[in-house]
mmCIF file of C-alpha atoms in Angstrom:
data_model
loop_
_atom_site.group_PDB
_atom_site.id
_atom_site.type_symbol
_atom_site.label_atom_id
_atom_site.label_comp_id
_atom_site.label_asym_id
_atom_site.label_seq_id
_atom_site.Cartn_x
_atom_site.Cartn_y
_atom_site.Cartn_z
ATOM 1 C CA MET A 1 -20.796 1.206 -17.236
ATOM 2 C CA THR A 2 -22.380 2.403 -14.032
ATOM 3 C CA ALA A 3 -21.843 5.978 -12.925
ATOM 4 C CA PHE A 4 -19.820 6.908 -9.872
ATOM 5 C CA THR A 5 -22.537 8.260 -7.582
ATOM 6 C CA GLU A 6 -21.987 6.833 -4.091
ATOM 7 C CA THR A 7 -19.939 8.480 -1.339
ATOM 8 C CA THR A 8 -17.564 6.757 1.048
ATOM 9 C CA GLY A 9 -20.172 6.928 3.807
ATOM 10 C CA SER A 10 -22.938 5.419 1.726
ATOM 11 C CA ILE A 11 -20.731 2.542 0.579
ATOM 12 C CA ALA A 12 -19.658 1.949 4.185
ATOM 13 C CA ARG A 13 -23.289 1.814 5.368
ATOM 14 C CA LEU A 14 -24.345 -0.503 2.542
ATOM 15 C CA ALA A 15 -21.387 -2.827 3.122
ATOM 16 C CA GLY A 16 -21.598 -2.760 6.917
ATOM 17 C CA VAL A 17 -18.046 -1.498 7.427
ATOM 18 C CA SER A 18 -16.445 1.754 8.561
ATOM 19 C CA ALA A 19 -15.616 4.605 6.201
ATOM 20 C CA PRO A 20 -11.868 4.187 6.924
ATOM 21 C CA THR A 21 -12.163 0.565 5.731
ATOM 22 C CA VAL A 22 -13.680 1.722 2.436
ATOM 23 C CA ARG A 23 -10.907 4.306 2.021
ATOM 24 C CA LEU A 24 -8.259 1.673 2.826
ATOM 25 C CA TYR A 25 -9.604 -0.663 0.145
ATOM 26 C CA ALA A 26 -9.776 2.256 -2.312
ATOM 27 C CA ASP A 27 -6.247 3.438 -1.531
ATOM 28 C CA SER A 28 -5.022 -0.145 -1.940
ATOM 29 C CA GLY A 29 -6.543 -0.258 -5.414
ATOM 30 C CA LEU A 30 -9.054 -2.961 -4.467
ATOM 31 C CA ILE A 31 -12.093 -0.847 -5.333
ATOM 32 C CA GLU A 32 -12.306 1.882 -7.923
ATOM 33 C CA TYR A 33 -13.273 5.486 -7.219
ATOM 34 C CA VAL A 34 -13.093 8.909 -8.811
ATOM 35 C CA MET A 35 -12.427 12.201 -7.080
ATOM 36 C CA ALA A 36 -15.170 14.787 -7.512
ATOM 37 C CA ALA A 37 -14.389 18.478 -7.936
ATOM 38 C CA ASN A 38 -15.124 19.049 -4.234
ATOM 39 C CA HIS A 39 -12.572 16.348 -3.295
ATOM 40 C CA THR A 40 -15.253 13.802 -2.394
ATOM 41 C CA ARG A 41 -14.524 10.213 -3.388
ATOM 42 C CA LEU A 42 -17.287 8.744 -5.506
ATOM 43 C CA TYR A 43 -17.798 5.017 -6.034
ATOM 44 C CA ARG A 44 -19.999 2.900 -8.268
ATOM 45 C CA PRO A 45 -23.027 1.457 -6.406
ATOM 46 C CA GLU A 46 -21.560 -2.033 -6.971
ATOM 47 C CA ALA A 47 -18.597 -1.100 -4.760
ATOM 48 C CA ALA A 48 -20.612 -2.055 -1.660
ATOM 49 C CA GLU A 49 -20.839 -5.644 -2.895
ATOM 50 C CA GLU A 50 -17.141 -5.591 -3.773
ATOM 51 C CA VAL A 51 -16.302 -4.474 -0.232
ATOM 52 C CA LYS A 52 -18.507 -7.244 1.202
ATOM 53 C CA ALA A 53 -16.727 -9.817 -0.965
ATOM 54 C CA LEU A 54 -13.295 -8.530 0.077
ATOM 55 C CA LEU A 55 -14.292 -8.648 3.725
ATOM 56 C CA ALA A 56 -15.626 -12.199 3.389
ATOM 57 C CA LYS A 57 -12.389 -13.289 1.723
ATOM 58 C CA ARG A 58 -10.352 -11.637 4.476
ATOM 59 C CA LEU A 59 -12.389 -13.326 7.193
ATOM 60 C CA ALA A 60 -12.160 -16.703 5.443
ATOM 61 C CA ASN A 61 -8.361 -16.416 5.399
ATOM 62 C CA ARG A 62 -8.115 -15.375 9.049
ATOM 63 C CA GLY A 63 -6.284 -17.871 11.155
ATOM 64 C CA GLN A 64 -4.802 -19.796 8.262
ATOM 65 C CA ARG A 65 -1.075 -20.299 8.482
ATOM 66 C CA ARG A 66 1.070 -19.066 5.672
ATOM 67 C CA SER A 67 3.708 -21.374 4.310
ATOM 68 C CA ALA A 68 7.288 -20.199 4.351
#
C-alpha cells in the first residue's frame, strides 16, 4: 500500500483542479485521505489520477438527461 504523502495542493496541481475540488471529493468519500497531526490532509500519490478519472466521468455525464 502506498503511503499518504501528498497534500491537497499537490494533488490539485497534479490533477489540474482547484484545492476546494479535491477537498469536496475527499469529504464526499470519493478519494481517501488521512489527517496528519498538524491537521493537514494527506493523500496517496495515486489520488491525482483518481481525481482526474472522477472529473472525466463528471464531464462525460454533463448534459445527459436523467430519467424520472
